Short mmCIF file of C-alpha atoms in Angstrom, two decimals:
data_model
loop_
_atom_site.label_atom_id
_atom_site.label_comp_id
_atom_site.label_asym_id
_atom_site.label_seq_id
_atom_site.Cartn_x
_atom_site.Cartn_y
_atom_site.Cartn_z
CA MET A 26 -0.16 -0.45 0.00
CA THR A 27 1.65 3.01 -0.66
CA GLN A 28 1.68 5.63 2.22
CA VAL A 29 -0.11 8.81 1.37
CA THR A 30 -0.33 11.77 4.83
CA ASP A 31 -2.70 14.77 4.11
CA HIS A 32 -1.20 17.98 5.85
CA GLY A 33 -3.81 20.42 5.06
CA GLY A 34 -4.48 23.14 3.10
CA GLY A 35 -2.88 21.79 -0.15
CA VAL A 36 -0.52 19.81 1.05
CA ARG A 37 0.09 15.80 0.39
CA SER A 38 3.27 13.37 1.61
CA ILE A 39 3.97 10.02 -0.77
CA SER A 40 6.45 7.65 0.08
CA VAL A 41 7.90 6.62 -2.76
CA PRO A 42 10.58 3.42 -1.55
CA ILE A 43 14.52 3.62 -2.17
CA PRO A 44 15.22 0.38 -3.63
CA ASP A 45 18.26 -1.07 -0.61
CA ASN A 46 18.50 1.57 0.95
CA PRO A 47 18.31 1.94 5.09
CA LEU A 48 16.25 5.31 4.59
CA GLY A 49 14.02 3.31 2.76
CA THR A 50 11.24 6.10 1.13
CA THR A 51 11.19 9.83 -0.20
CA LEU A 52 8.79 11.73 0.85
CA VAL A 53 7.75 13.49 -2.20
CA HIS A 54 5.26 16.68 -1.19
CA LEU A 55 2.37 17.36 -3.61
CA VAL A 56 1.28 21.45 -3.71
CA ASP A 57 -2.28 22.00 -4.96
CA THR A 58 -1.65 24.95 -7.30
CA ASP A 59 -3.98 26.74 -9.38
CA LEU A 60 -2.73 25.89 -12.65
CA GLY A 61 -2.85 21.65 -11.30
CA PRO A 62 -0.32 19.64 -8.57
CA VAL A 63 3.43 20.51 -8.38
CA LEU A 64 5.80 17.83 -7.28
CA ILE A 65 8.60 19.01 -4.91
CA ASP A 66 10.94 15.91 -5.73
CA THR A 67 9.74 13.01 -7.24
CA GLY A 68 11.98 9.47 -6.06
CA TRP A 69 14.36 7.41 -6.88
CA ASP A 70 13.91 6.11 -10.99
CA ASP A 71 12.78 2.53 -10.40
CA PRO A 72 9.62 0.69 -11.40
CA ALA A 73 8.51 0.10 -7.86
CA SER A 74 9.35 3.56 -7.71
CA TRP A 75 7.53 5.58 -10.28
CA ASP A 76 4.09 2.80 -9.60
CA ALA A 77 4.06 4.08 -5.75
CA LEU A 78 4.04 7.68 -7.18
CA ALA A 79 1.96 6.58 -9.33
CA ALA A 80 -0.44 5.14 -6.84
CA GLY A 81 -0.07 8.03 -4.18
CA LEU A 82 -1.10 10.41 -7.49
CA THR A 83 -4.24 9.04 -7.92
CA ALA A 84 -5.14 8.39 -4.36
CA CYS A 85 -4.85 11.77 -4.12
CA GLY A 86 -7.33 12.10 -6.98
CA VAL A 87 -4.62 13.76 -9.87
CA SER A 88 -2.71 11.73 -12.53
CA VAL A 89 0.72 12.13 -13.44
CA ALA A 90 -0.38 13.18 -16.24
CA GLU A 91 -2.06 16.43 -14.60
CA VAL A 92 1.36 17.63 -12.90
CA HIS A 93 2.06 20.94 -13.94
CA GLY A 94 5.01 21.33 -12.35
CA VAL A 95 8.54 19.57 -10.49
CA VAL A 96 10.24 21.69 -7.82
CA ILE A 97 13.70 20.29 -7.04
CA THR A 98 15.75 20.44 -3.41
CA HIS A 99 19.08 19.22 -4.99
CA HIS A 100 20.19 16.28 -7.17
CA HIS A 101 20.82 12.99 -5.60
CA PRO A 102 18.74 10.53 -7.16
CA ASP A 103 16.26 9.54 -4.93
CA HIS A 104 15.00 13.41 -5.17
CA HIS A 105 15.48 13.68 -8.95
CA GLY A 106 15.30 10.26 -10.46
CA LEU A 107 12.02 10.40 -11.73
CA SER A 108 12.21 13.69 -12.51
CA GLY A 109 12.33 13.03 -16.38
CA LYS A 110 9.30 9.66 -16.67
CA VAL A 111 7.03 12.56 -15.10
CA ARG A 112 7.56 15.67 -17.36
CA GLU A 113 7.52 12.71 -20.44
CA ALA A 114 4.37 11.57 -18.82
CA SER A 115 2.70 15.32 -17.89
CA GLY A 116 4.52 17.91 -19.95
CA ALA A 117 5.67 19.50 -16.67
CA TRP A 118 8.39 21.88 -16.45
CA ILE A 119 11.08 21.06 -13.70
CA ALA A 120 13.20 23.53 -11.50
CA MET A 121 16.83 23.00 -9.38
CA HIS A 122 18.69 25.30 -8.28
CA ALA A 123 22.05 26.68 -10.59
CA LEU A 124 24.60 24.69 -8.97
CA ASP A 125 23.06 21.62 -9.15
CA THR A 126 21.77 21.91 -12.66
CA ALA A 127 25.59 22.44 -13.59
CA ILE A 128 26.00 18.93 -11.87
CA VAL A 129 23.20 17.13 -14.22
CA ARG A 130 24.57 18.91 -16.96
CA ARG A 131 28.42 17.65 -16.22
CA THR A 132 26.43 14.23 -15.38
CA ARG A 133 25.23 14.05 -18.71
CA GLU A 134 27.73 15.16 -20.47
CA ASN A 135 31.18 13.53 -18.99
CA ARG A 136 32.68 9.32 -19.66
CA PRO A 137 31.15 7.24 -16.71
CA ASP A 138 34.79 5.36 -17.02
CA ARG A 139 36.27 9.17 -15.75
CA TRP A 140 34.34 9.68 -12.91
CA PHE A 141 35.86 6.30 -12.15
CA SER A 142 39.17 7.19 -12.76
CA TYR A 143 38.49 10.43 -10.38
CA MET A 144 37.60 8.83 -7.71
CA ALA A 145 40.28 6.33 -7.52
CA ASP A 146 42.80 9.16 -8.16
CA LYS A 147 40.25 11.48 -5.33
CA LEU A 148 40.90 7.70 -1.97
CA ALA A 149 44.18 7.38 -2.96
CA SER A 150 45.30 11.64 -2.67
CA SER A 151 43.42 10.51 0.67
CA GLY A 152 45.36 7.80 1.89
CA ALA A 153 43.09 5.06 1.19
CA PRO A 154 44.98 1.06 1.18
CA GLU A 155 45.50 0.13 -2.11
CA GLU A 156 43.50 -2.65 -1.85
CA HIS A 157 40.80 -0.50 -1.39
CA VAL A 158 41.13 1.74 -4.28
CA ALA A 159 42.52 -1.31 -6.95
CA LEU A 160 38.22 -2.47 -6.18
CA LEU A 161 37.68 1.45 -7.73
CA ARG A 162 39.51 0.44 -10.28
CA GLU A 163 38.46 -3.28 -10.74
CA ALA A 164 34.91 -1.97 -11.04
CA ARG A 165 35.45 0.33 -13.51
CA THR A 166 37.50 -2.70 -15.67
CA ALA A 167 34.66 -4.64 -15.35
CA ARG A 168 32.21 -2.37 -16.04
CA LEU A 169 34.20 -0.82 -19.60
CA SER A 170 34.03 -4.61 -20.77
CA THR A 171 30.98 -4.50 -20.23
CA GLY A 172 29.77 -1.50 -21.57
CA LEU A 173 29.33 1.48 -19.61
CA PRO A 174 25.92 2.91 -19.65
CA ALA A 175 25.73 6.48 -19.23
CA PHE A 176 23.74 8.34 -16.23
CA THR A 177 21.68 10.53 -17.97
CA PRO A 178 19.26 12.06 -15.65
CA ALA A 179 16.60 15.00 -16.55
CA LEU A 180 18.03 18.20 -17.65
CA PRO A 181 15.63 20.87 -15.84
CA ASP A 182 14.51 23.26 -17.94
CA ARG A 183 13.32 25.64 -14.74
CA GLU A 184 15.77 28.21 -12.19
CA ILE A 185 15.15 28.12 -8.43
CA VAL A 186 16.32 31.82 -7.82
CA PRO A 187 17.20 31.53 -4.27
CA GLY A 188 15.01 34.89 -2.75
CA GLU A 189 11.92 34.49 -5.07
CA LEU A 190 8.44 33.04 -5.05
CA LEU A 191 8.78 29.71 -7.07
CA ASP A 192 5.93 30.88 -10.70
CA LEU A 193 3.51 29.11 -8.39
CA ALA A 194 0.11 30.37 -9.71
CA GLY A 195 -1.89 31.00 -6.20
CA ARG A 196 1.10 30.08 -3.85
CA ARG A 197 3.96 31.77 -1.71
CA LEU A 198 6.53 28.97 -2.21
CA ARG A 199 10.18 31.42 -1.86
CA ALA A 200 13.46 29.23 -2.19
CA ILE A 201 15.69 29.59 0.61
CA TRP A 202 19.24 28.61 -0.52
CA THR A 203 21.37 25.89 1.79
CA PRO A 204 24.25 24.29 0.53
CA GLY A 205 26.04 21.90 2.18
CA HIS A 206 24.54 18.37 1.15
CA THR A 207 24.80 19.40 -2.15
CA PRO A 208 26.34 23.30 -3.55
CA GLY A 209 23.06 23.96 -5.24
CA HIS A 210 20.37 22.52 -2.17
CA VAL A 211 16.76 24.45 -1.69
CA CYS A 212 14.54 24.69 0.78
CA LEU A 213 10.98 25.95 0.13
CA HIS A 214 9.48 28.36 2.56
CA LEU A 215 5.66 28.02 2.46
CA GLU A 216 4.62 31.60 3.16
CA GLU A 217 1.31 30.52 4.15
CA THR A 218 -0.85 30.37 7.49
CA HIS A 219 -0.43 26.67 9.01
CA PRO A 220 -3.75 25.48 8.52
CA ALA A 221 -3.79 23.90 11.63
CA ALA A 222 -2.24 27.58 13.48
CA LEU A 223 0.16 26.09 14.87
CA PRO A 224 2.32 29.07 15.36
CA GLY A 225 5.60 30.48 13.58
CA ASN A 226 6.07 31.15 9.97
CA GLY A 227 4.66 28.94 7.27
CA ARG A 228 5.86 25.52 6.31
CA LEU A 229 9.68 24.60 5.32
CA PHE A 230 9.58 21.88 2.81
CA SER A 231 13.56 21.09 4.06
CA GLY A 232 14.62 18.50 1.32
CA ASP A 233 18.04 16.92 2.88
CA HIS A 234 19.00 20.04 4.45
CA LEU A 235 16.80 19.26 7.84
CA LEU A 236 15.79 15.98 8.95
CA PRO A 237 13.92 15.34 12.61
CA ARG A 238 15.78 11.80 13.67
CA ILE A 239 19.14 11.96 11.27
CA THR A 240 22.29 14.29 10.18
CA PRO A 241 22.89 14.22 6.03
CA HIS A 242 25.50 13.61 4.64
CA ILE A 243 27.92 16.68 4.51
CA GLY A 244 31.14 15.45 1.92
CA LEU A 245 32.52 16.89 -0.50
CA TYR A 246 31.47 18.55 -3.71
CA GLU A 247 33.37 16.66 -6.10
CA ASP A 248 33.77 18.78 -9.75
CA PRO A 249 36.36 16.72 -11.49
CA ASP A 250 36.67 19.77 -13.53
CA ASP A 251 37.41 22.39 -10.06
CA ALA A 252 40.53 22.55 -7.86
CA THR A 253 38.73 24.90 -5.59
CA VAL A 254 38.97 23.91 -1.99
CA ALA A 255 35.00 24.20 -1.15
CA ASP A 256 33.57 24.03 2.36
CA PRO A 257 30.61 22.18 2.21
CA LEU A 258 30.48 22.13 6.29
CA GLY A 259 31.09 25.92 6.55
CA ASP A 260 27.99 26.00 3.57
CA TYR A 261 26.48 23.82 5.81
CA LEU A 262 26.43 25.33 9.15
CA ASP A 263 25.71 28.76 8.08
CA ALA A 264 21.96 28.04 5.68
CA LEU A 265 21.01 25.71 9.06
CA GLU A 266 21.34 29.08 11.18
CA ARG A 267 19.46 30.79 8.47
CA VAL A 268 16.96 28.30 8.94
CA GLY A 269 16.11 28.20 12.79
CA ARG A 270 16.39 31.86 11.85
CA LEU A 271 12.91 31.69 10.08
CA ASN A 272 11.74 29.74 12.55
CA PRO A 273 8.80 28.04 9.95
CA ALA A 274 5.89 26.55 12.22
CA GLU A 275 6.23 22.75 10.53
CA VAL A 276 8.81 21.33 8.72
CA LEU A 277 8.16 18.97 5.97
CA PRO A 278 12.05 16.42 5.14
CA ALA A 279 12.15 14.54 2.47
CA HIS A 280 12.95 11.67 4.46
CA GLN A 281 11.90 10.12 8.03
CA HIS A 282 8.17 12.32 8.96
CA ALA A 283 7.15 16.17 10.20
CA PHE A 284 7.87 17.52 12.55
CA THR A 285 7.84 21.19 14.41
CA ASP A 286 10.55 23.14 16.85
CA ALA A 287 13.10 23.94 13.83
CA PRO A 288 15.07 26.36 16.32
CA GLY A 289 15.36 23.27 18.50
CA ARG A 290 16.43 20.55 15.53
CA VAL A 291 19.06 23.74 14.31
CA ARG A 292 20.48 23.95 18.09
CA GLU A 293 21.13 20.04 17.72
CA LEU A 294 22.93 19.80 14.82
CA LEU A 295 24.74 22.43 15.07
CA ALA A 296 25.51 21.21 18.46
CA HIS A 297 26.66 17.90 16.87
CA HIS A 298 29.09 19.54 14.46
CA GLU A 299 30.87 20.95 16.85
CA GLU A 300 31.18 17.88 19.09
CA ARG A 301 32.28 16.22 15.70
CA LEU A 302 35.10 19.40 15.03
CA THR A 303 36.30 19.06 18.36
CA GLY A 304 36.94 14.97 18.55
CA LEU A 305 38.68 15.76 15.69
CA LEU A 306 40.99 18.28 16.37
CA ALA A 307 41.60 15.56 19.53
CA LEU A 308 42.56 13.11 17.35
CA LEU A 309 44.54 15.58 15.12
CA SER A 310 47.11 15.04 18.08
CA THR A 311 49.32 13.16 16.32
CA PRO A 312 49.00 13.78 11.72
CA LEU A 313 46.74 11.88 10.24
CA ASN A 314 45.23 11.76 6.74
CA ALA A 315 41.90 11.78 5.97
CA TRP A 316 41.22 8.32 5.24
CA GLN A 317 43.04 7.31 8.95
CA LEU A 318 40.72 10.58 10.02
CA ALA A 319 38.05 8.32 8.67
CA GLU A 320 39.24 5.36 10.04
CA ARG A 321 38.87 6.37 13.81
CA MET A 322 35.92 8.41 14.15
CA GLU A 323 32.61 7.57 15.35
CA TRP A 324 29.77 5.86 12.88
CA ASN A 325 26.75 4.00 13.44
CA ARG A 326 29.00 1.15 12.95
CA PRO A 327 32.70 -0.16 13.87
CA TRP A 328 34.93 0.61 10.77
CA ASP A 329 35.38 -2.80 9.56
CA GLN A 330 31.57 -3.44 9.58
CA ILE A 331 31.17 -0.40 7.17
CA PRO A 332 31.17 -1.11 2.87
CA PHE A 333 32.87 -0.57 1.08
CA ALA A 334 30.81 2.20 -0.42
CA SER A 335 30.32 3.76 3.04
CA ARG A 336 33.05 4.08 3.40
CA ASN A 337 33.86 6.04 0.67
CA ILE A 338 31.58 8.79 1.73
CA ALA A 339 32.83 8.68 5.32
CA VAL A 340 35.81 9.35 4.02
CA SER A 341 34.10 12.16 2.39
CA GLU A 342 32.65 13.19 4.86
CA ALA A 343 36.07 13.16 6.88
CA GLU A 344 37.76 15.31 4.83
CA ALA A 345 35.21 17.75 4.75
CA HIS A 346 34.83 18.32 8.49
CA VAL A 347 38.64 18.63 8.43
CA ARG A 348 39.13 21.34 5.69
CA ARG A 349 36.17 23.64 8.12
CA LEU A 350 39.51 22.86 10.73
CA VAL A 351 41.47 24.29 8.44
CA LYS A 352 39.71 27.53 7.65
CA LEU A 353 38.68 28.29 11.47
CA GLY A 354 42.61 27.87 12.11
CA ARG A 355 42.45 25.12 14.21
CA ALA A 356 44.21 22.78 11.86
CA GLU A 357 46.37 22.89 8.70
CA ALA A 358 48.37 20.64 6.97
CA VAL A 359 51.33 19.50 7.48
CA THR A 360 53.86 20.72 4.49
CA GLY A 361 55.24 17.42 2.15
CA SER A 362 52.82 15.87 3.50
CA ASP A 363 51.23 12.54 0.51
CA PRO A 364 49.17 11.70 1.25
CA VAL A 365 48.61 14.62 2.74
CA THR A 366 47.87 15.24 6.37
CA TYR A 367 46.20 17.49 8.83
CA VAL A 368 47.33 18.57 12.49
CA ALA A 369 45.29 20.28 15.51
CA LEU A 370 46.93 23.74 16.03
#
């Protein structure tokens, strides 16, 4: 059974499954407008996910063909995956922040084997052992030998401009730029009185930026063509504080469940990351590279139980945190180290 929740005021959510993922589902939000229903995110591109989305829309009294537009919080496939199919079925427009649209365009244009090579080199430079990097090189070789298919997410045709109202007839939905999880992640502030008269300022569709019981992954902004040393964690923490000041009456995230007290949840997340940075400083009393840091950080399971792909994500998150320490002047790279090691100041 597809789960549909009516949040009142012409807003509903549809639980769309994510295959083989502990998150379980993406909450696709349906917003009624004077020109037809608009989706916020669409879910993973998978037949079961498509069936769940279509069934959920039917339960809401509409069909996929009636969808007027699709607003994407960020480019990840559990949010943007089905956008192209929705557009094919309905003629709907797709809107996304320009920075994430650039990632979609790059994904469509780059050869998949280039991405494998880039990631292998990146892992090696982080200090990953050769046996780990070799698995990625072997996967690249195996997939090339069988013909590696291109990954072609739908290219958006509208730009979400931070601070501006989206063009939704009869609704006031304002884009709030919240980078960190991705460069172009946006939250969407529904500037309307809460249907249950909860205290606060409207409702916030928070994507992956603000979740009730988990923290989003904050890793590196990976771009083979850009050597800029970005600070994703700094971006995320700054955006968290902006969202906290917004003080929405209710938060409608893309995973788990709706919740209230956004400022309280923001304080929890700020404290969590400060605690994590403090823990890293203790580890960096001795010079360590990003892989060594990841091995020693606290995760939801012991390092030897973390699977291959998740280790890659963990190393990216470790490096995002150490970059933040460097920017704050609390750590520095050790001159001449290769792979680069970092030490607390």
